[in-house]
XYZ file of C-alpha atoms in Angstrom:
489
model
C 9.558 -4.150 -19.617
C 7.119 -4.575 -22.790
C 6.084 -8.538 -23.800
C 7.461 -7.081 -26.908
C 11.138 -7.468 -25.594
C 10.756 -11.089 -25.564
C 10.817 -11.243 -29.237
C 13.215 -10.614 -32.281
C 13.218 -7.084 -33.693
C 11.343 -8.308 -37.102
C 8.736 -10.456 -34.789
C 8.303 -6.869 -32.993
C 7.455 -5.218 -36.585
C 5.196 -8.189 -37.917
C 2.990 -8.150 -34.272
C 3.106 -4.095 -34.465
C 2.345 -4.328 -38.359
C -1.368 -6.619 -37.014
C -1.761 -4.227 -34.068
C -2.064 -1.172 -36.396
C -4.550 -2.922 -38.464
C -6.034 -3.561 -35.461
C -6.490 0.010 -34.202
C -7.049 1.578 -38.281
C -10.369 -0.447 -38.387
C -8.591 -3.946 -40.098
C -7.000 -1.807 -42.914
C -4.034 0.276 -43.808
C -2.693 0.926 -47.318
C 0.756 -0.011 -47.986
C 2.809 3.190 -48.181
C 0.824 4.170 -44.303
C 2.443 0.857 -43.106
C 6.004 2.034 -44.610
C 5.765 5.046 -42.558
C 4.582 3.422 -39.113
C 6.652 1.148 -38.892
C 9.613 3.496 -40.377
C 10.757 0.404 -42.634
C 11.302 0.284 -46.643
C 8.856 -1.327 -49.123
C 10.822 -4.258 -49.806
C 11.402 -4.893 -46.194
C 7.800 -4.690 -45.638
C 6.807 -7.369 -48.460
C 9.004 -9.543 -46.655
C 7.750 -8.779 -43.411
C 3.937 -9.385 -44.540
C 5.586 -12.738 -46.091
C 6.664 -14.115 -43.094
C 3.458 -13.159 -40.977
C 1.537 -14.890 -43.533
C 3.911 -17.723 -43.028
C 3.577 -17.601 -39.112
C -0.411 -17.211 -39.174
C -0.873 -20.171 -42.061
C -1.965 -23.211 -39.326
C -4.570 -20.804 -38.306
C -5.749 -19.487 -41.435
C -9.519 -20.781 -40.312
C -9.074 -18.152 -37.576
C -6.901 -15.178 -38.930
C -5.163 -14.104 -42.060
C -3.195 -10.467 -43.437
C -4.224 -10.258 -46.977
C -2.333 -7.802 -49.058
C -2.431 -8.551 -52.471
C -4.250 -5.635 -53.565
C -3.641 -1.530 -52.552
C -4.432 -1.799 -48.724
C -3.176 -4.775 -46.136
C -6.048 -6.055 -44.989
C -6.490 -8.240 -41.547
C -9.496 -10.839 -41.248
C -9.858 -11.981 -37.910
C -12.789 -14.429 -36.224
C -14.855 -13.625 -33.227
C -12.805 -16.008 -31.218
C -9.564 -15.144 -31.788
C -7.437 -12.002 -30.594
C -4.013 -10.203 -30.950
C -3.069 -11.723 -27.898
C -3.309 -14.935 -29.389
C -1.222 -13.723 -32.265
C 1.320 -12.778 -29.350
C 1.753 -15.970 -28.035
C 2.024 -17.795 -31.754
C 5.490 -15.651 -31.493
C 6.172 -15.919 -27.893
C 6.015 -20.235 -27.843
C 8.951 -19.819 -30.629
C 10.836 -17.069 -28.332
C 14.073 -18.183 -27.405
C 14.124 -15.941 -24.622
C 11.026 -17.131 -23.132
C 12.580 -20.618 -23.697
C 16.088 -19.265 -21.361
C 13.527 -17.785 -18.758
C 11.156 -21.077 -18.976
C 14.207 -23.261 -18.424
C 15.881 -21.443 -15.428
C 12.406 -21.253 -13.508
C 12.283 -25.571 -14.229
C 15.957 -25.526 -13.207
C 17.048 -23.027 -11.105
C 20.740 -22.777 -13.131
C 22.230 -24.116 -16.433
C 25.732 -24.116 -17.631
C 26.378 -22.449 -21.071
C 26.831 -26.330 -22.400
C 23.057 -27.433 -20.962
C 21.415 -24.194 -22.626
C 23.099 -23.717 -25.667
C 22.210 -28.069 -26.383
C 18.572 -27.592 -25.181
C 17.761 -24.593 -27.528
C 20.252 -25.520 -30.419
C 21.917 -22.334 -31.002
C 25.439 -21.464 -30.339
C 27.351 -19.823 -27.530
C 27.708 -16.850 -29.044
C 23.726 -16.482 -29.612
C 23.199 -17.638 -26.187
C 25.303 -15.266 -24.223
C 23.793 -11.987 -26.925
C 20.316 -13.136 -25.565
C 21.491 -13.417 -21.726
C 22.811 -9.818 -22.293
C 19.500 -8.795 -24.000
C 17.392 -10.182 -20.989
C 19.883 -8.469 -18.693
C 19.098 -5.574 -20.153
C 15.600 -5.536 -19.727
C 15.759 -7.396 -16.490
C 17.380 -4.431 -14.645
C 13.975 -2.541 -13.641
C 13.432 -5.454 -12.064
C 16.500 -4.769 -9.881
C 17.533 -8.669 -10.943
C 19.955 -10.581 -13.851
C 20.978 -13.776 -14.466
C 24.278 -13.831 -13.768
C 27.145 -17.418 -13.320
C 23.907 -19.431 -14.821
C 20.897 -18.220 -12.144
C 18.667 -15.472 -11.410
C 20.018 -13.248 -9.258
C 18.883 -10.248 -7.167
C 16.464 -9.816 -3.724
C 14.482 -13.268 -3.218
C 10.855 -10.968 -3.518
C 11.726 -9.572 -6.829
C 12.478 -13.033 -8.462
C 9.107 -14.272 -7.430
C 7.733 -11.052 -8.561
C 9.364 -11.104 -12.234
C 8.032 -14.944 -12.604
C 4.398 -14.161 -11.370
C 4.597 -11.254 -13.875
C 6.219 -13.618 -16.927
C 3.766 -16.247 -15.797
C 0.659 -14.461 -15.508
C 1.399 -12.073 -18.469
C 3.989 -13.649 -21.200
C 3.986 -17.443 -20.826
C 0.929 -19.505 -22.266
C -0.702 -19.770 -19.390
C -2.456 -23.465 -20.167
C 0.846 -24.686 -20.846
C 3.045 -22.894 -18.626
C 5.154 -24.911 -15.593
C 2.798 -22.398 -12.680
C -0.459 -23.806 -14.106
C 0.396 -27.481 -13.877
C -1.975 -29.283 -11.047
C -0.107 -30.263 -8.343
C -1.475 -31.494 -5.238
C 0.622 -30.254 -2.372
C 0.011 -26.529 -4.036
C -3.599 -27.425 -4.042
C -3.268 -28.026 -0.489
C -1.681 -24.922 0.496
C -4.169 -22.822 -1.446
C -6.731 -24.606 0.795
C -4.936 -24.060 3.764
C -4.107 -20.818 3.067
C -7.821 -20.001 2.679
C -8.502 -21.508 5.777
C -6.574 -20.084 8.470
C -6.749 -16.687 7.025
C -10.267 -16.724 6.956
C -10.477 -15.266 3.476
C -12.672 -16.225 0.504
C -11.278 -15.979 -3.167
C -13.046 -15.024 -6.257
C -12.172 -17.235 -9.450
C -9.637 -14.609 -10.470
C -7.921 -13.936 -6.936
C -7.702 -17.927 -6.664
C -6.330 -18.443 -9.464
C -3.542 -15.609 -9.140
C -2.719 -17.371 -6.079
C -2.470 -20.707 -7.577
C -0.099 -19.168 -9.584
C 2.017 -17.778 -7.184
C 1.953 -20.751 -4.750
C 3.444 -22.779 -7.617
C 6.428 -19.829 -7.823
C 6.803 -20.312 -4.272
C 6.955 -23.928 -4.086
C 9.462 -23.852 -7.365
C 11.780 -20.895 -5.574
C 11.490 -22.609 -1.981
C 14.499 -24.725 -1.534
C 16.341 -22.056 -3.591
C 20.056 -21.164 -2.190
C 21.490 -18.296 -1.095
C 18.404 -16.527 -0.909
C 18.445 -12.350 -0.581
C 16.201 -10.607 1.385
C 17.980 -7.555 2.978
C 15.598 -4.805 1.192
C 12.700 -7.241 2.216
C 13.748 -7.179 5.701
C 14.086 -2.998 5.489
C 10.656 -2.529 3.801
C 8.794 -5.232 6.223
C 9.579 -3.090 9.367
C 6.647 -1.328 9.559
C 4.826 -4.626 9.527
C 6.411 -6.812 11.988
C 3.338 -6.693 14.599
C 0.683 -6.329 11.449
C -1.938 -8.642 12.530
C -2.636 -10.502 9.127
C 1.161 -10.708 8.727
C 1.430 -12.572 12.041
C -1.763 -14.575 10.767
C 0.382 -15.961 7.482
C 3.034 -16.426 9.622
C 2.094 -18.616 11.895
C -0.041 -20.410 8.998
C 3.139 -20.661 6.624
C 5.551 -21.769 9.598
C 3.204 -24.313 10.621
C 2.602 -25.461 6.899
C 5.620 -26.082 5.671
C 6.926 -27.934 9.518
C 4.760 -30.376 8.216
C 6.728 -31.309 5.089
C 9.984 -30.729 7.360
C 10.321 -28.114 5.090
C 12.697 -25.192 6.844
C 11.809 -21.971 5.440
C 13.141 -18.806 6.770
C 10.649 -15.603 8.279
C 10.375 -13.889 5.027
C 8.676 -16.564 3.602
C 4.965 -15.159 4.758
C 6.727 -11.928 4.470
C 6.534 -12.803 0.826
C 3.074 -14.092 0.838
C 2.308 -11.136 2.784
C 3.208 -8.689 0.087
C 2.064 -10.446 -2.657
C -1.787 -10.571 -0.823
C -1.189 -6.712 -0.403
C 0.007 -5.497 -4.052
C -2.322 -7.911 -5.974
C -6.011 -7.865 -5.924
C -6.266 -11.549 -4.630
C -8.343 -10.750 -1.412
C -12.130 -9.574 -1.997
C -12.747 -6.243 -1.286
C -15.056 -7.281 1.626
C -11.798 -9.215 3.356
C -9.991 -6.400 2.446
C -12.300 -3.773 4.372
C -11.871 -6.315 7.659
C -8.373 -6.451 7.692
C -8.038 -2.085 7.125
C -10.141 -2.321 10.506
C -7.230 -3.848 12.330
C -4.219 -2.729 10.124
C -1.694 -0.312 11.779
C -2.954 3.312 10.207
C 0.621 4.564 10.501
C 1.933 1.894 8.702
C 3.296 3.263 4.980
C 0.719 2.040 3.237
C -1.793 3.082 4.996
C -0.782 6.682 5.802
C -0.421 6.953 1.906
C -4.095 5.644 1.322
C -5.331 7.882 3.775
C -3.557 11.094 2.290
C -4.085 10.808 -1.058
C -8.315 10.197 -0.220
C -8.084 12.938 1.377
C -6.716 14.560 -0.994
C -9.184 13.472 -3.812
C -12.255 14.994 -1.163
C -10.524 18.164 -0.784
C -9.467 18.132 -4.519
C -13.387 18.069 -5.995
C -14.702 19.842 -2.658
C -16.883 16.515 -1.799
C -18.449 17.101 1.579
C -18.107 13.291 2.574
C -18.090 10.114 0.193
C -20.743 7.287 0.358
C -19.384 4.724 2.299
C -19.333 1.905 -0.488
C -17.397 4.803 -2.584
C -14.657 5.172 0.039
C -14.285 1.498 0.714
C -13.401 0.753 -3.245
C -11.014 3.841 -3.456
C -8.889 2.713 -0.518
C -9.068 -0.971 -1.814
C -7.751 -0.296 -5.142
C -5.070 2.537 -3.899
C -3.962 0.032 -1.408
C -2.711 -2.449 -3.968
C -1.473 0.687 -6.487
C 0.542 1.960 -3.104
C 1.635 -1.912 -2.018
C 3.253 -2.582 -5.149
C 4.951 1.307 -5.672
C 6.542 0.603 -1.650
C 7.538 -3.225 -1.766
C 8.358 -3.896 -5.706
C 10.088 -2.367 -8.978
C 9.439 -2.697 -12.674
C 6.269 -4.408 -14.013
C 5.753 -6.044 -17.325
C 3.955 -3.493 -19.906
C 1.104 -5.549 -21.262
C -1.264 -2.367 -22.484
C 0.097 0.082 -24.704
C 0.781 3.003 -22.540
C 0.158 5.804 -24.995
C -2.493 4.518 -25.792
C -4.393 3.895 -23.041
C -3.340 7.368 -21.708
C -4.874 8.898 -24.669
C -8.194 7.128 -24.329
C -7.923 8.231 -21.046
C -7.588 11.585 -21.842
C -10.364 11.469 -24.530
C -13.164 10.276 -21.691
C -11.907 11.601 -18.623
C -10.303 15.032 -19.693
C -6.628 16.492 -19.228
C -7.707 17.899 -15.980
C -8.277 14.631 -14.362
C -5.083 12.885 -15.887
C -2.850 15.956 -14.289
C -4.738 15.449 -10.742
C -3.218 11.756 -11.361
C 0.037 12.527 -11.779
C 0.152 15.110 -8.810
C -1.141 11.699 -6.660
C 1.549 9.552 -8.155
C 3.891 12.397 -7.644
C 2.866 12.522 -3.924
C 3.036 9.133 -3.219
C 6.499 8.915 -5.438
C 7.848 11.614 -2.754
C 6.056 10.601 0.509
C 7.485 6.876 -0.054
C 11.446 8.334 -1.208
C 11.187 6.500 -4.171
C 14.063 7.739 -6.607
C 12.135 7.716 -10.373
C 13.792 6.004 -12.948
C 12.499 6.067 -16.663
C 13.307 2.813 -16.649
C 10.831 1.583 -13.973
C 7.764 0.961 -16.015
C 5.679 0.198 -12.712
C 5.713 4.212 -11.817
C 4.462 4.679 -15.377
C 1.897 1.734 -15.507
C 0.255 3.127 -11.844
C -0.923 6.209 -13.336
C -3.135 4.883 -15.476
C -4.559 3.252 -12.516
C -4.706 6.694 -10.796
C -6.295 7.712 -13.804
C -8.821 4.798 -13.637
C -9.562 5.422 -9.949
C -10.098 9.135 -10.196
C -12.731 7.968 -13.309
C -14.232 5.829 -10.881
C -15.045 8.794 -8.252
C -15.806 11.278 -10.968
C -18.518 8.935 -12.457
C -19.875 8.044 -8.966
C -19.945 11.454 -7.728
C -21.070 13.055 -10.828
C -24.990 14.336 -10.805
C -26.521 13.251 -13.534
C -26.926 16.586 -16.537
C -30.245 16.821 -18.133
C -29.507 17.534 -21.955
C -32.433 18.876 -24.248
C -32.681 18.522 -28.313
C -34.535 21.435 -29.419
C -34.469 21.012 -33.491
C -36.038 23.787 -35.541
C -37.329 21.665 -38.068
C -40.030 20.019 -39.869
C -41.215 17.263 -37.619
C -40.194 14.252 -39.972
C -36.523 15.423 -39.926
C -36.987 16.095 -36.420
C -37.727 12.398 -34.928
C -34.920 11.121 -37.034
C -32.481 13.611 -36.021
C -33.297 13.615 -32.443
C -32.881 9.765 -32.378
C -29.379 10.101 -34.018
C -28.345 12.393 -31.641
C -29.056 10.486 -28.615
C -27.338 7.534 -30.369
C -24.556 9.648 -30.602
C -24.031 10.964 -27.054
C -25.211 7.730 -25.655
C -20.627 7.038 -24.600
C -20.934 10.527 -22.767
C -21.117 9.436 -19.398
C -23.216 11.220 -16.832
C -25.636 12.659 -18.977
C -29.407 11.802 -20.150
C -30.422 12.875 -23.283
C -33.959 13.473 -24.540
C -36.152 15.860 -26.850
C -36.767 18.819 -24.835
C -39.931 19.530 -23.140
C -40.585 23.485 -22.169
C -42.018 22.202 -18.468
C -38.716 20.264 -17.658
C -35.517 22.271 -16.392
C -32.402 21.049 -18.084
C -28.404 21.727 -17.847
C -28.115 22.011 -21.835
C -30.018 22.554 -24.285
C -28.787 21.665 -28.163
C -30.857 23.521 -30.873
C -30.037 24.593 -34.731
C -31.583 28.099 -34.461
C -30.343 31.325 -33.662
C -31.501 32.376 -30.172
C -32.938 36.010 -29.586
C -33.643 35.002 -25.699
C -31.925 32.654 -23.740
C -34.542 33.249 -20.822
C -36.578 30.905 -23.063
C -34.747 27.958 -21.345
C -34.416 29.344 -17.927
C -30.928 28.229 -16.426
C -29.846 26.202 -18.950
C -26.848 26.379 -21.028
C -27.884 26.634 -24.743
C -25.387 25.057 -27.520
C -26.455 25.994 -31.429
C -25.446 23.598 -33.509
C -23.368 24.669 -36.568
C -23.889 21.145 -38.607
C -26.389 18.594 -36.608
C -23.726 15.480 -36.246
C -20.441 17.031 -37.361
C -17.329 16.628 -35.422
C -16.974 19.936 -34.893
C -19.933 19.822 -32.678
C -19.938 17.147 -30.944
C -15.789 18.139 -29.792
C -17.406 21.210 -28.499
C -20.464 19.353 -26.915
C -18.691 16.878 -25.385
C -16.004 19.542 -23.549
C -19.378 21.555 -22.469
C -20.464 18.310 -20.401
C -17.459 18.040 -19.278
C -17.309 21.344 -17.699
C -20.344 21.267 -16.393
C -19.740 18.097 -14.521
C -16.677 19.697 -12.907
């Protein structure tokens, strides 16, 4: 699901019409806009119109001018597309429906279609629009409540909390005391320590909780089926007893699966430090799910590059972050879409190579097959975790990489030279794993970049020698670039 589907179809265009702008440098002529976003001129003008309409009490801030040949997009320091997102998201009806069932629990159609002032007919078009989003999610809102397993409600608010809702206004961010004390407690007795971030995610989710607790007729069969494994887990027996205990306290019944919630969501978000996180894979059952995946697919990674052994402070971060990737691919569906997919795959692909991206969907293929998960291109959460595949595999790459010595040999008079040599470092400065420098005949290097023809390559010993066609054109610096690459392998 995409924040996008929250809005209308022309609110879609006029936030995709500021994103290209965004991504073309802050300008796009008018007949390029036509043609991304597939619409006619006139439809366009109005389109532009009513941005200019929706951004006008922050004109100070941000502004689409396009008067003239080219749409044009001034933006301050301070202020973001994100922001621009959420001036269309507080006016979202749907957010509104989603807002008030979380408050509420259920409506009738009367309540709803009163409280948002549109009529039945708009009301039950938007239900079936949600619905149809909703259903990665394995959940819909169905005889005026959200229905579907009890883990994957609190899942789909977390996500429309943390992600879609204005998060200084939104109903999980209020203070409340009794959720202040149960982030303290839970703290506590676990013996954990939060970072600002992991706190505040928990906050978050403690408010859920709270909001969801006295819920009725609460599903957790697949819960049940997937917590198995992790009956006798020690830190699920730790939140356990703490949540038990907690909630006596408030003679509050709550069932079992309510730490078998809190459980999960610990696992598949990165709320513990990677330090508490190393002491509880010390005690954790290593033929648990989870853990049998982590192991494989590090395993896999060593085998993969040929590594020998990793440093220790390498391992520890890859099974941390493959942990939560392999937590929330066993225990949840669908995720909300908040980066642009294709386009983080294709930076992706521009700094870490098609090589590496394929290695990353052969892991998410493995642990898609090893957990029996049946794919469906509707499940953006299989999607979203290659890119963190992706990421991790960057991370090892970079850490394991040696650094390459590159040389600048320029045949040329010594005033061009300096200059040159100084705008080619500048250049390659984003290529990571590399150091750059003017070459020195005593050094040994892994490259060597020069403008003349070479008669000898013995003249640089080992080294790999690269003759630039035109110093600084794209052409080179493609082919320079995939060289590194290669020789990083």
């Amino acid at each position: 699901m995409k924040v996008e589907n929250f809005l209308e179809k022309h609110e879609i265009r006029e936030v995709n019409l500021v994103k290209k702008l965004v991504l073309n440098g802050g300008e796009v002529s008018h007949n390029d806009m036509v043609d991304y976003l597939d619409v006619s001129r006139a439809s366009l003008d109005k389109d532009l119109a009513s941005l200019a309409y929706r951004l006008e009490p922050f004109k100070e801030s941000v502004r689409v001018d396009f008067d003239g040949p080219m749409i044009t997009l001034f933006m301050s320091n301070e202020f973001s597309l994100a922001q621009i997102y959420q001036v269309y998201l507080k006016e979202s009806v749907k957010v509104k429906i989603i807002s008030y069932l979380y408050r509420h629990q259920e409506f009738s159609i009367v309540q709803l279609t009163q409280k948002l002032m549109i009529s039945e007919s708009s009301l039950f078009r938007k239900i079936k629009e949600l619905n149809d989003y909703l259903k990665e999610f394995q959940i819909k809102i169905r005889n005026g409540r959200l229905q579907g397993e009890e883990l994957q409600i609190r899942y789909f608010y977390y996500q429309f909390y943390w992600y879609v809702s204005d998060k200084p206004t939104s109903a999980a961010k209020k203070n409340d005391d009794q959720v202040a004390k149960l982030l303290q407690a839970t703290t506590n007795f676990m013996g954990i320590n939060l970072e600002p971030d992991g706190k505040e995610r928990l906050k978050v989710w403690l408010h859920i909780s709270k909001n969801r607790v006295n819920s009725k007729k609460k599903i957790y069969k697949e819960l049940r089926r997937l917590m198995e494994p992790y009956m006798e887990d020690h830190f699920y027996q730790k939140m356990r007893s703490m949540v038990l205990r907690y909630f006596s306290r408030y003679s509050i019944e709550v069932d079992e699966e309510e730490a078998m919630l809190h459980f999960v969501f610990m696992l598949a978000f990165p709320v513990l430090t990677e330090h508490d996180f190393h002491e509880y894979t010390l005690l954790r059952a290593r033929r648990a799910p989870i853990a049998t995946i982590d192991t494989y697919v590090v395993e896999t990674i060593i085998i993969h590059y040929n590594f020998r052994r990793l440093p220790y402070m390498l391992e520890r971060e890859m099974f941390y972050y493959l942990s939560q990737i392999h937590a929330k691919m066993y225990f949840l569906k669908g995720a909300m879409e908040v980066y642009e997919y294709d386009t983080i795959l294709s930076k992706e692909k521009q700094f870490t190579g098609k090589d590496l991206v394929s290695f990353a969907e052969q892991l998410r293929m493995i642990s898609i097959g090893k957990f029996e998960i049946e794919e469906s291109t509707e499940d953006s959460l299989l999607k979203m975790e290659l890119l963190k595949y992706i990421s991790l595999l960057a991370i090892v790459t970079f850490s394991m990489t040696k650094i390459k010595k590159v040389g600048i040999d320029l045949k040329m008079e010594t005033i061009y030279t300096e200059a040159l040599n100084h705008l080619l470092i500048l250049n390659m400065r984003h290529i990571n794993g590399i150091h750059v420098e003017k070459y020195q005949p005593k050094k040994d290097y892994d490259l060597v970049l020069t403008n003349a023809a070479i008669k000898d390559n013995s003249a640089y010993g080992k080294a790999e020698v690269y003759v630039l066609s035109e110093i600084l054109s794209p052409f080179d610096m493609k082919n320079i670039q995939n060289i590194i690459q290669n020789l990083t392998l």
